[in-house]
Amino acid sequence: MEVVIKTFPVMLMGAAATLGVTLTSVAFGCIIGLIVGLARLSKKRSIKLAATAYVDFFRGTPLLVQIMIIYFALPLPQYFRDLQTFFVDRGIAPWFIESHMFPVFLAGVVACSLNSGAYIAEIFRAGVQSIERGQVEAARSLGMTAGQAMRYVILPQAFKRVIPPLGNEFIAMLKDTSLLSVIGFAELTRRGQLIVGQTYVALPVWFTVALLYLAMTFTFSRLVDYTERRLKTGD
Amino acid sequence: MISVEGLHKSFGKLKVLNGIDCHVSPREVVVVIGPSGSGKSTFLRCINMLEDPTAGKISIDGVSLLDPKTNINFVRAEVGMVFQRFNLFPHKSALENICLAPLKVKKLSKGDAESLGHSLLKKVGLSDKANVYPDQLSGGQQQRVAIARALAMQPKVMLFDEPTSALDPEMVGEVLAVMKDLAREGMTMVVVTHEMGFAREVGDRVIFMDEGLIVEEGTPEELFLDPRNNRLKAFLSKIL
């Protein structure tokens, strides 16, 4: 128990890193997902094919393997180090990671963003397709271009519908970032490993780690429930 | 105003329109009747290219729709369409529904669009519903907002695709009243409907379609009182 109390601040740092890398990745994932999701609906066959290949690859291979490829197999660490210098020199590195962790953090964000981008693309695609055909027809019959109909009529309605699945994706990603421990990113699971390795106290430490994950996912799912209810009444 | 020649439309192997010829003059109200599956809606939807015709010619106000150089969005902006299921934008209030296209397509200022929106709401008798969302309006009210939305683009032609078919009976009258006003003001209209009373009262010409063809056409009196075609006779005996 003393071990838990003594190492709790370190675990909290890990939880902050977990949350930070998840938020960043899901944010980028949303941008990628919107683009790829719309590309999946494109009438141009080449665009559609490229988007489908992207989704198939990142959903069809384990995130762990994707992390390995990005961190160990591709010659990216050099660029990550350059970026580190760039950000750290300007004092804009995220507060939740130590500066020497920056390259691993970037590798983690790249891997997780690409991965969640594939899932979010499917969420957006399904959201857009769930809007009744009559909505596009009404918009087009008023003289709107396909782009205007998408932007002013379809997407605003689709966004409301994708909030619950996006919440799921966030929670899944929050837990999946534990895989970043294999490249030594000091998120919550990695901190737990290090503490157990040094103190040989396993059960209380892992239990606390689990509780911290639960605290984050629980808070977040309540937040999603709340937003969902708010949006429903405003429909 | 509208000129359709030899219009064919197939969905895969299914032939829906088998050569429609039809001309609509300015200020004319044409009512299209016929059994379900006769191609009435498809015909209407071809007029603003919501369906791509398989063959034939369509022009509106002299502009050919099937000419690849024609910007279909410009044509559609001048052809208003009212749908059976209203298709109002559920995330926008009545006023916003009406103002959206004038703002984004015609690039009107917000002030101009809103004053236009308010005057149109007044025209359809819904001045007090400007800030109400579609799900809080009755079917009849939604359809009237949808008509106002189409009118906001100041179209030269209005197309109505069974505008009262999805309404409870007690709401049909309020929508037809708005449409009668429009006809009286001289709007060119093509109306697909099962409301024979409306056809008789407002229609300048009635077209009877069956199996993708115009089988008979004429004034309401000619068609309703003296139908020649057997299929039209059978159709009228079922609905009148």
Short mmCIF file of C-alpha atoms in Angstrom, two decimals:
data_model
loop_
_atom_site.label_atom_id
_atom_site.label_comp_id
_atom_site.label_asym_id
_atom_site.label_seq_id
_atom_site.Cartn_x
_atom_site.Cartn_y
_atom_site.Cartn_z
CA MET A 1 0.00 0.00 0.00
CA GLU A 2 2.84 2.38 0.84
CA VAL A 3 4.23 1.63 -2.60
CA VAL A 4 0.97 2.75 -4.17
CA ILE A 5 0.86 5.94 -2.13
CA LYS A 6 4.49 6.70 -2.88
CA THR A 7 4.23 6.03 -6.60
CA PHE A 8 0.76 7.48 -7.11
CA PRO A 9 2.01 10.83 -8.47
CA VAL A 10 4.09 8.93 -11.04
CA MET A 11 1.04 6.90 -12.06
CA LEU A 12 -0.97 10.10 -12.36
CA MET A 13 1.68 11.45 -14.71
CA GLY A 14 1.22 8.26 -16.72
CA ALA A 15 -2.54 8.74 -16.77
CA ALA A 16 -2.02 12.30 -18.02
CA ALA A 17 0.21 10.99 -20.81
CA THR A 18 -2.40 8.37 -21.70
CA LEU A 19 -5.12 10.99 -21.85
CA GLY A 20 -2.87 13.38 -23.79
CA VAL A 21 -1.86 10.89 -26.44
CA THR A 22 -5.46 9.66 -26.78
CA LEU A 23 -6.94 13.14 -27.17
CA THR A 24 -4.30 14.15 -29.72
CA SER A 25 -4.68 10.92 -31.68
CA VAL A 26 -8.48 10.97 -31.76
CA ALA A 27 -8.42 14.64 -32.80
CA PHE A 28 -6.14 13.84 -35.74
CA GLY A 29 -8.11 10.65 -36.28
CA CYS A 30 -11.27 12.73 -36.72
CA ILE A 31 -9.62 14.87 -39.39
CA ILE A 32 -8.27 11.80 -41.21
CA GLY A 33 -11.57 10.00 -40.68
CA LEU A 34 -13.65 12.81 -42.16
CA ILE A 35 -11.48 13.00 -45.27
CA VAL A 36 -11.20 9.24 -45.74
CA GLY A 37 -14.86 8.68 -44.86
CA LEU A 38 -15.99 11.17 -47.53
CA ALA A 39 -13.45 9.69 -49.97
CA ARG A 40 -15.10 6.30 -49.41
CA LEU A 41 -18.34 7.84 -50.68
CA SER A 42 -16.67 9.45 -53.68
CA LYS A 43 -17.93 8.66 -57.15
CA LYS A 44 -14.35 8.60 -58.45
CA ARG A 45 -13.27 4.99 -58.36
CA SER A 46 -9.57 5.68 -57.70
CA ILE A 47 -10.31 7.87 -54.68
CA LYS A 48 -12.76 5.36 -53.32
CA LEU A 49 -10.29 2.52 -53.83
CA ALA A 50 -7.45 4.35 -52.07
CA ALA A 51 -9.69 5.17 -49.11
CA THR A 52 -10.93 1.60 -48.90
CA ALA A 53 -7.38 0.24 -48.99
CA TYR A 54 -6.43 2.59 -46.16
CA VAL A 55 -9.35 1.48 -44.01
CA ASP A 56 -8.77 -2.19 -44.78
CA PHE A 57 -5.10 -1.98 -43.85
CA PHE A 58 -5.46 -0.13 -40.58
CA ARG A 59 -8.49 -2.05 -39.40
CA GLY A 60 -7.15 -5.36 -40.64
CA THR A 61 -3.78 -5.35 -38.91
CA PRO A 62 -3.08 -5.18 -35.16
CA LEU A 63 -2.35 -1.75 -33.72
CA LEU A 64 0.66 -3.29 -31.98
CA VAL A 65 2.14 -4.24 -35.35
CA GLN A 66 1.38 -0.77 -36.73
CA ILE A 67 3.22 0.77 -33.79
CA MET A 68 6.20 -1.53 -34.44
CA ILE A 69 6.27 -0.61 -38.11
CA ILE A 70 6.11 3.10 -37.45
CA TYR A 71 8.63 3.20 -34.64
CA PHE A 72 11.08 0.42 -35.51
CA ALA A 73 10.70 -0.38 -39.19
CA LEU A 74 10.31 2.99 -40.87
CA PRO A 75 13.18 5.48 -40.79
CA LEU A 76 11.01 7.93 -38.93
CA PRO A 77 12.76 8.39 -35.53
CA GLN A 78 15.22 10.79 -37.14
CA TYR A 79 12.35 13.02 -38.25
CA PHE A 80 10.71 12.68 -34.89
CA ARG A 81 13.93 13.88 -33.25
CA ASP A 82 14.09 16.83 -35.65
CA LEU A 83 10.51 17.69 -34.81
CA GLN A 84 11.36 17.39 -31.15
CA THR A 85 14.09 20.00 -31.51
CA PHE A 86 11.67 22.18 -33.44
CA PHE A 87 8.94 22.02 -30.82
CA VAL A 88 11.13 22.03 -27.72
CA ASP A 89 13.15 25.00 -28.96
CA ARG A 90 9.95 26.95 -29.30
CA GLY A 91 8.76 25.80 -25.90
CA ILE A 92 5.58 24.27 -27.26
CA ALA A 93 6.07 20.62 -26.36
CA PRO A 94 3.01 19.18 -24.60
CA TRP A 95 3.22 19.55 -20.85
CA PHE A 96 2.30 15.95 -20.10
CA ILE A 97 5.46 14.37 -21.46
CA GLU A 98 9.08 14.89 -20.60
CA SER A 99 11.01 16.33 -23.49
CA HIS A 100 13.17 13.26 -24.08
CA MET A 101 9.92 11.34 -24.58
CA PHE A 102 8.91 13.50 -27.50
CA PRO A 103 10.00 11.19 -30.35
CA VAL A 104 8.16 8.23 -28.83
CA PHE A 105 5.15 10.41 -28.20
CA LEU A 106 5.12 11.46 -31.86
CA ALA A 107 5.48 7.89 -33.05
CA GLY A 108 2.58 6.96 -30.77
CA VAL A 109 0.41 9.78 -32.06
CA VAL A 110 1.17 8.89 -35.68
CA ALA A 111 0.34 5.22 -35.14
CA CYS A 112 -2.79 5.84 -33.10
CA SER A 113 -4.08 8.64 -35.36
CA LEU A 114 -3.68 6.52 -38.48
CA ASN A 115 -5.37 3.62 -36.73
CA SER A 116 -8.29 5.52 -35.27
CA GLY A 117 -8.60 7.46 -38.55
CA ALA A 118 -9.60 4.20 -40.21
CA TYR A 119 -12.27 3.42 -37.63
CA ILE A 120 -13.54 7.00 -37.56
CA ALA A 121 -13.73 7.01 -41.38
CA GLU A 122 -16.20 4.14 -41.15
CA ILE A 123 -18.14 5.97 -38.43
CA PHE A 124 -18.45 9.10 -40.58
CA ARG A 125 -19.30 7.12 -43.69
CA ALA A 126 -22.09 5.31 -41.87
CA GLY A 127 -23.27 8.62 -40.36
CA VAL A 128 -23.48 10.30 -43.75
CA GLN A 129 -25.20 7.30 -45.32
CA SER A 130 -27.76 7.22 -42.50
CA ILE A 131 -29.17 10.60 -43.57
CA GLU A 132 -32.29 10.15 -45.70
CA ARG A 133 -31.84 10.55 -49.46
CA GLY A 134 -34.58 13.16 -49.47
CA GLN A 135 -32.31 15.57 -47.63
CA VAL A 136 -29.74 15.68 -50.44
CA GLU A 137 -32.53 15.83 -53.00
CA ALA A 138 -34.14 18.79 -51.26
CA ALA A 139 -30.81 20.59 -51.05
CA ARG A 140 -29.91 19.88 -54.68
CA SER A 141 -33.39 20.85 -55.88
CA LEU A 142 -32.76 24.30 -54.38
CA GLY A 143 -29.69 24.68 -56.56
CA MET A 144 -27.02 23.74 -54.02
CA THR A 145 -23.92 21.99 -55.32
CA ALA A 146 -23.06 18.53 -53.99
CA GLY A 147 -20.46 20.16 -51.73
CA GLN A 148 -22.90 22.70 -50.32
CA ALA A 149 -25.49 20.01 -49.67
CA MET A 150 -22.86 17.96 -47.83
CA ARG A 151 -21.61 20.91 -45.78
CA TYR A 152 -24.84 22.64 -44.81
CA VAL A 153 -27.35 19.81 -44.81
CA ILE A 154 -25.79 16.35 -44.47
CA LEU A 155 -22.76 16.79 -42.22
CA PRO A 156 -24.48 18.83 -39.48
CA GLN A 157 -27.06 16.06 -39.16
CA ALA A 158 -24.48 13.28 -39.46
CA PHE A 159 -22.28 14.78 -36.70
CA LYS A 160 -25.08 14.40 -34.18
CA ARG A 161 -25.55 10.77 -35.07
CA VAL A 162 -21.87 9.86 -34.87
CA ILE A 163 -21.30 11.15 -31.34
CA PRO A 164 -22.07 7.83 -29.59
CA PRO A 165 -19.83 5.71 -31.86
CA LEU A 166 -17.12 8.38 -31.66
CA GLY A 167 -17.32 8.14 -27.88
CA ASN A 168 -16.84 4.37 -28.16
CA GLU A 169 -13.84 4.89 -30.41
CA PHE A 170 -12.32 7.30 -27.89
CA ILE A 171 -12.72 4.83 -25.03
CA ALA A 172 -11.28 1.99 -27.11
CA MET A 173 -8.34 4.17 -28.12
CA LEU A 174 -7.74 5.23 -24.51
CA LYS A 175 -7.23 1.61 -23.56
CA ASP A 176 -5.30 0.73 -26.72
CA THR A 177 -2.67 3.38 -26.02
CA SER A 178 -1.38 0.92 -23.39
CA LEU A 179 0.26 -0.77 -26.40
CA LEU A 180 2.57 2.23 -26.65
CA SER A 181 4.35 0.82 -23.60
CA VAL A 182 6.24 -1.50 -25.99
CA ILE A 183 8.07 1.43 -27.56
CA GLY A 184 8.78 2.84 -24.11
CA PHE A 185 6.28 5.66 -24.09
CA ALA A 186 5.72 6.43 -20.42
CA GLU A 187 1.95 6.27 -20.39
CA LEU A 188 -0.01 4.65 -17.58
CA THR A 189 0.70 0.99 -18.35
CA ARG A 190 4.42 1.62 -18.92
CA ARG A 191 4.62 3.48 -15.60
CA GLY A 192 2.95 0.51 -13.94
CA GLN A 193 5.47 -1.89 -15.48
CA LEU A 194 8.38 0.24 -14.31
CA ILE A 195 7.03 0.57 -10.77
CA VAL A 196 6.37 -3.18 -10.49
CA GLY A 197 9.81 -3.89 -11.91
CA GLN A 198 11.49 -1.77 -9.27
CA THR A 199 9.38 -2.62 -6.23
CA TYR A 200 8.23 -6.20 -6.96
CA VAL A 201 4.77 -5.16 -5.68
CA ALA A 202 2.39 -6.34 -8.36
CA LEU A 203 -1.23 -6.62 -7.26
CA PRO A 204 -1.85 -3.20 -5.64
CA VAL A 205 0.02 -1.39 -8.40
CA TRP A 206 -1.76 -3.08 -11.31
CA PHE A 207 -5.05 -2.70 -9.50
CA THR A 208 -4.44 1.04 -9.13
CA VAL A 209 -3.49 1.25 -12.81
CA ALA A 210 -6.75 -0.46 -13.71
CA LEU A 211 -8.71 1.90 -11.47
CA LEU A 212 -7.12 4.93 -13.12
CA TYR A 213 -8.13 3.62 -16.57
CA LEU A 214 -11.62 2.98 -15.27
CA ALA A 215 -11.84 6.48 -13.80
CA MET A 216 -10.96 7.98 -17.19
CA THR A 217 -13.25 5.80 -19.30
CA PHE A 218 -16.12 6.12 -16.83
CA THR A 219 -15.90 9.92 -16.74
CA PHE A 220 -15.75 10.01 -20.48
CA SER A 221 -18.70 7.74 -21.12
CA ARG A 222 -20.83 9.85 -18.73
CA LEU A 223 -19.72 12.91 -20.69
CA VAL A 224 -20.82 11.27 -23.96
CA ASP A 225 -24.19 10.30 -22.44
CA TYR A 226 -24.69 13.88 -21.34
CA THR A 227 -23.82 15.40 -24.73
CA GLU A 228 -26.05 12.86 -26.44
CA ARG A 229 -29.01 13.85 -24.26
CA ARG A 230 -28.34 17.53 -24.79
CA LEU A 231 -28.22 17.16 -28.56
CA LYS A 232 -31.33 15.02 -28.69
CA THR A 233 -33.47 17.72 -27.10
CA GLY A 234 -32.04 20.31 -29.48
CA ASP A 235 -32.92 18.29 -32.56
CA MET B 1 -41.58 27.16 -70.32
CA ILE B 2 -40.97 23.43 -70.01
CA SER B 3 -40.46 21.33 -73.06
CA VAL B 4 -40.01 17.57 -72.90
CA GLU B 5 -39.48 15.45 -75.98
CA GLY B 6 -39.10 11.71 -76.25
CA LEU B 7 -38.18 11.28 -72.61
CA HIS B 8 -37.11 7.75 -71.69
CA LYS B 9 -35.94 6.56 -68.31
CA SER B 10 -34.89 3.07 -67.29
CA PHE B 11 -33.67 1.77 -63.96
CA GLY B 12 -31.52 -1.13 -65.09
CA LYS B 13 -33.87 -3.33 -67.09
CA LEU B 14 -36.99 -1.69 -65.73
CA LYS B 15 -38.40 0.82 -68.20
CA VAL B 16 -40.23 3.52 -66.31
CA LEU B 17 -40.71 6.20 -68.95
CA ASN B 18 -41.25 5.15 -72.55
CA GLY B 19 -41.22 8.37 -74.52
CA ILE B 20 -42.91 11.34 -72.90
CA ASP B 21 -43.69 14.45 -74.94
CA CYS B 22 -45.00 17.38 -73.00
CA HIS B 23 -44.95 21.14 -73.21
CA VAL B 24 -45.93 23.46 -70.41
CA SER B 25 -46.61 27.12 -71.17
CA PRO B 26 -45.84 29.96 -68.79
CA ARG B 27 -48.52 30.40 -66.09
CA GLU B 28 -50.01 27.04 -66.92
CA VAL B 29 -50.98 24.54 -64.18
CA VAL B 30 -50.57 20.98 -65.35
CA VAL B 31 -51.84 18.17 -63.16
CA VAL B 32 -50.39 14.69 -63.67
CA ILE B 33 -52.52 11.75 -62.57
CA GLY B 34 -52.18 8.02 -62.96
CA PRO B 35 -51.90 4.75 -61.06
CA SER B 36 -48.87 4.12 -58.89
CA GLY B 37 -45.92 2.87 -60.86
CA SER B 38 -47.05 4.74 -63.95
CA GLY B 39 -43.92 6.94 -63.90
CA LYS B 40 -45.50 10.23 -62.75
CA SER B 41 -42.94 10.93 -60.06
CA THR B 42 -40.04 9.85 -62.24
CA PHE B 43 -41.27 12.19 -64.97
CA LEU B 44 -41.38 15.06 -62.48
CA ARG B 45 -37.96 14.20 -61.06
CA CYS B 46 -36.45 14.19 -64.53
CA ILE B 47 -37.59 17.76 -65.05
CA ASN B 48 -35.05 18.98 -62.49
CA MET B 49 -32.61 16.17 -63.11
CA LEU B 50 -33.01 14.43 -59.77
CA GLU B 51 -33.13 11.46 -62.12
CA ASP B 52 -30.86 11.26 -65.14
CA PRO B 53 -32.99 10.67 -68.24
CA THR B 54 -31.91 7.69 -70.33
CA ALA B 55 -32.86 9.42 -73.56
CA GLY B 56 -34.79 12.42 -74.78
CA LYS B 57 -34.71 16.18 -74.55
CA ILE B 58 -35.74 18.46 -71.73
CA SER B 59 -35.47 22.21 -71.74
CA ILE B 60 -36.63 24.83 -69.30
CA ASP B 61 -37.03 28.39 -70.44
CA GLY B 62 -35.00 27.51 -73.52
CA VAL B 63 -32.08 26.00 -71.58
CA SER B 64 -31.41 22.38 -72.48
CA LEU B 65 -30.84 20.31 -69.33
CA LEU B 66 -28.97 17.50 -71.03
CA ASP B 67 -26.44 19.78 -72.66
CA PRO B 68 -23.17 19.05 -70.85
CA LYS B 69 -22.41 22.77 -70.89
CA THR B 70 -25.51 23.56 -68.85
CA ASN B 71 -24.83 24.14 -65.16
CA ILE B 72 -27.61 22.08 -63.65
CA ASN B 73 -27.38 23.95 -60.34
CA PHE B 74 -28.42 27.20 -62.04
CA VAL B 75 -31.39 25.48 -63.64
CA ARG B 76 -32.46 23.84 -60.39
CA ALA B 77 -32.31 27.18 -58.61
CA GLU B 78 -35.12 28.29 -60.91
CA VAL B 79 -37.21 25.15 -60.57
CA GLY B 80 -38.80 24.74 -57.17
CA MET B 81 -39.63 21.24 -55.97
CA VAL B 82 -42.00 20.14 -53.23
CA PHE B 83 -41.70 16.54 -52.03
CA GLN B 84 -44.22 14.07 -50.72
CA ARG B 85 -42.27 13.73 -47.47
CA PHE B 86 -41.49 17.46 -47.14
CA ASN B 87 -37.75 16.82 -46.66
CA LEU B 88 -37.30 19.85 -44.43
CA PHE B 89 -33.87 20.15 -42.86
CA PRO B 90 -34.50 18.91 -39.29
CA HIS B 91 -31.51 20.74 -37.80
CA LYS B 92 -32.78 24.12 -38.96
CA SER B 93 -35.73 26.23 -37.87
CA ALA B 94 -38.54 27.05 -40.29
CA LEU B 95 -36.94 30.41 -41.09
CA GLU B 96 -33.47 28.88 -41.51
CA ASN B 97 -34.90 26.22 -43.81
CA ILE B 98 -36.22 28.96 -46.06
CA CYS B 99 -33.12 31.17 -45.88
CA LEU B 100 -30.43 28.53 -46.43
CA ALA B 101 -30.50 28.38 -50.22
CA PRO B 102 -30.93 32.14 -50.76
CA LEU B 103 -27.94 32.68 -48.45
CA LYS B 104 -25.65 30.03 -49.90
CA VAL B 105 -26.74 29.79 -53.52
CA LYS B 106 -27.94 33.31 -54.28
CA LYS B 107 -25.50 34.84 -51.78
CA LEU B 108 -28.12 37.18 -50.36
CA SER B 109 -27.17 39.08 -47.23
CA LYS B 110 -28.49 37.71 -43.95
CA GLY B 111 -30.87 40.64 -43.56
CA ASP B 112 -32.29 40.32 -47.08
CA ALA B 113 -32.67 36.55 -46.75
CA GLU B 114 -34.46 36.85 -43.43
CA SER B 115 -36.88 39.51 -44.58
CA LEU B 116 -37.61 37.33 -47.62
CA GLY B 117 -38.07 34.36 -45.28
CA HIS B 118 -40.48 36.24 -43.04
CA SER B 119 -42.56 37.44 -45.98
CA LEU B 120 -42.79 33.90 -47.33
CA LEU B 121 -43.79 32.52 -43.95
CA LYS B 122 -46.52 35.13 -43.88
CA LYS B 123 -47.62 34.09 -47.34
CA VAL B 124 -48.06 30.47 -46.23
CA GLY B 125 -49.73 31.56 -43.00
CA LEU B 126 -46.97 30.59 -40.59
CA SER B 127 -45.57 33.94 -39.42
CA ASP B 128 -45.56 32.77 -35.81
CA LYS B 129 -43.50 29.64 -36.58
CA ALA B 130 -40.28 31.26 -37.79
CA ASN B 131 -38.11 29.88 -34.98
CA VAL B 132 -39.84 26.52 -34.63
CA TYR B 133 -38.04 23.33 -35.72
CA PRO B 134 -39.71 20.95 -38.18
CA ASP B 135 -40.37 18.20 -35.62
CA GLN B 136 -42.61 20.58 -33.71
CA LEU B 137 -44.73 21.38 -36.76
CA SER B 138 -47.67 19.35 -38.03
CA GLY B 139 -47.39 17.68 -41.42
CA GLY B 140 -49.44 20.39 -43.09
CA GLN B 141 -47.32 23.12 -41.53
CA GLN B 142 -44.13 21.33 -42.58
CA GLN B 143 -45.34 21.09 -46.15
CA ARG B 144 -46.23 24.78 -46.18
CA VAL B 145 -42.72 25.63 -44.94
CA ALA B 146 -41.35 23.37 -47.69
CA ILE B 147 -43.35 25.32 -50.28
CA ALA B 148 -42.04 28.60 -48.83
CA ARG B 149 -38.51 27.17 -48.96
CA ALA B 150 -38.88 26.37 -52.65
CA LEU B 151 -40.40 29.79 -53.36
CA ALA B 152 -37.46 31.50 -51.65
CA MET B 153 -35.35 30.88 -54.75
CA GLN B 154 -37.96 32.78 -56.77
CA PRO B 155 -38.39 29.90 -59.20
CA LYS B 156 -39.99 30.22 -62.61
CA VAL B 157 -41.57 26.78 -62.27
CA MET B 158 -42.80 24.79 -59.29
CA LEU B 159 -42.93 21.00 -59.29
CA PHE B 160 -45.11 19.22 -56.72
CA ASP B 161 -44.56 15.50 -56.15
CA GLU B 162 -47.69 14.23 -54.40
CA PRO B 163 -47.53 17.10 -51.90
CA THR B 164 -50.53 15.97 -49.86
CA SER B 165 -50.13 12.18 -49.96
CA ALA B 166 -48.25 11.96 -46.67
CA LEU B 167 -50.66 14.23 -44.82
CA ASP B 168 -53.50 13.47 -42.44
CA PRO B 169 -56.78 14.23 -44.22
CA GLU B 170 -57.58 17.30 -42.12
CA MET B 171 -54.31 18.94 -43.22
CA VAL B 172 -54.70 18.46 -46.94
CA GLY B 173 -56.86 21.56 -47.31
CA GLU B 174 -54.34 24.03 -45.88
CA VAL B 175 -51.63 22.86 -48.29
CA LEU B 176 -53.94 22.88 -51.29
CA ALA B 177 -55.05 26.40 -50.35
CA VAL B 178 -51.45 27.62 -50.56
CA MET B 179 -51.04 25.90 -53.91
CA LYS B 180 -54.25 27.45 -55.24
CA ASP B 181 -52.99 30.90 -54.24
CA LEU B 182 -49.79 30.23 -56.14
CA ALA B 183 -51.68 29.13 -59.23
CA ARG B 184 -53.84 32.25 -59.05
CA GLU B 185 -50.71 34.40 -58.89
CA GLY B 186 -49.65 32.90 -62.20
CA MET B 187 -46.96 30.44 -61.14
CA THR B 188 -46.18 27.78 -63.72
CA MET B 189 -46.84 24.50 -61.96
CA VAL B 190 -46.60 20.78 -62.62
CA VAL B 191 -48.45 18.85 -59.93
CA VAL B 192 -48.48 15.10 -59.44
CA THR B 193 -51.45 14.42 -57.19
CA HIS B 194 -54.39 12.21 -56.36
CA GLU B 195 -56.48 15.22 -55.36
CA MET B 196 -59.00 15.25 -58.17
CA GLY B 197 -60.84 18.21 -56.66
CA PHE B 198 -57.68 20.26 -56.94
CA ALA B 199 -57.09 19.06 -60.50
CA ARG B 200 -60.60 20.10 -61.50
CA GLU B 201 -60.52 23.45 -59.78
CA VAL B 202 -57.00 24.65 -60.51
CA GLY B 203 -55.66 22.57 -63.37
CA ASP B 204 -55.51 24.10 -66.83
CA ARG B 205 -54.64 20.72 -68.21
CA VAL B 206 -54.68 17.20 -66.85
CA ILE B 207 -52.31 14.49 -68.02
CA PHE B 208 -53.10 10.84 -67.44
CA MET B 209 -50.05 8.60 -67.38
CA ASP B 210 -49.89 4.83 -67.43
CA GLU B 211 -46.96 2.47 -67.97
CA GLY B 212 -44.56 5.28 -68.66
CA LEU B 213 -46.62 6.98 -71.34
CA ILE B 214 -49.02 9.87 -71.54
CA VAL B 215 -52.21 8.04 -72.40
CA GLU B 216 -54.62 10.93 -72.47
CA GLU B 217 -54.52 14.66 -71.84
CA GLY B 218 -56.89 17.57 -71.95
CA THR B 219 -58.82 20.02 -69.83
CA PRO B 220 -60.11 18.69 -66.51
CA GLU B 221 -63.65 18.61 -67.91
CA GLU B 222 -62.63 16.54 -70.92
CA LEU B 223 -60.76 14.00 -68.84
CA PHE B 224 -63.07 13.65 -65.91
CA LEU B 225 -66.43 13.94 -67.65
CA ASP B 226 -65.64 12.29 -70.94
CA PRO B 227 -62.71 9.90 -70.58
CA ARG B 228 -61.97 8.01 -73.79
CA ASN B 229 -59.20 5.65 -72.81
CA ASN B 230 -60.27 2.47 -71.03
CA ARG B 231 -57.42 2.58 -68.57
CA LEU B 232 -58.33 6.14 -67.64
CA LYS B 233 -61.95 5.08 -67.22
CA ALA B 234 -60.89 2.24 -64.94
CA PHE B 235 -58.58 4.55 -62.98
CA LEU B 236 -61.26 7.21 -62.51
CA SER B 237 -63.88 4.68 -61.45
CA LYS B 238 -61.53 3.53 -58.70
CA ILE B 239 -60.70 6.90 -57.23
CA LEU B 240 -63.78 9.04 -57.80
#
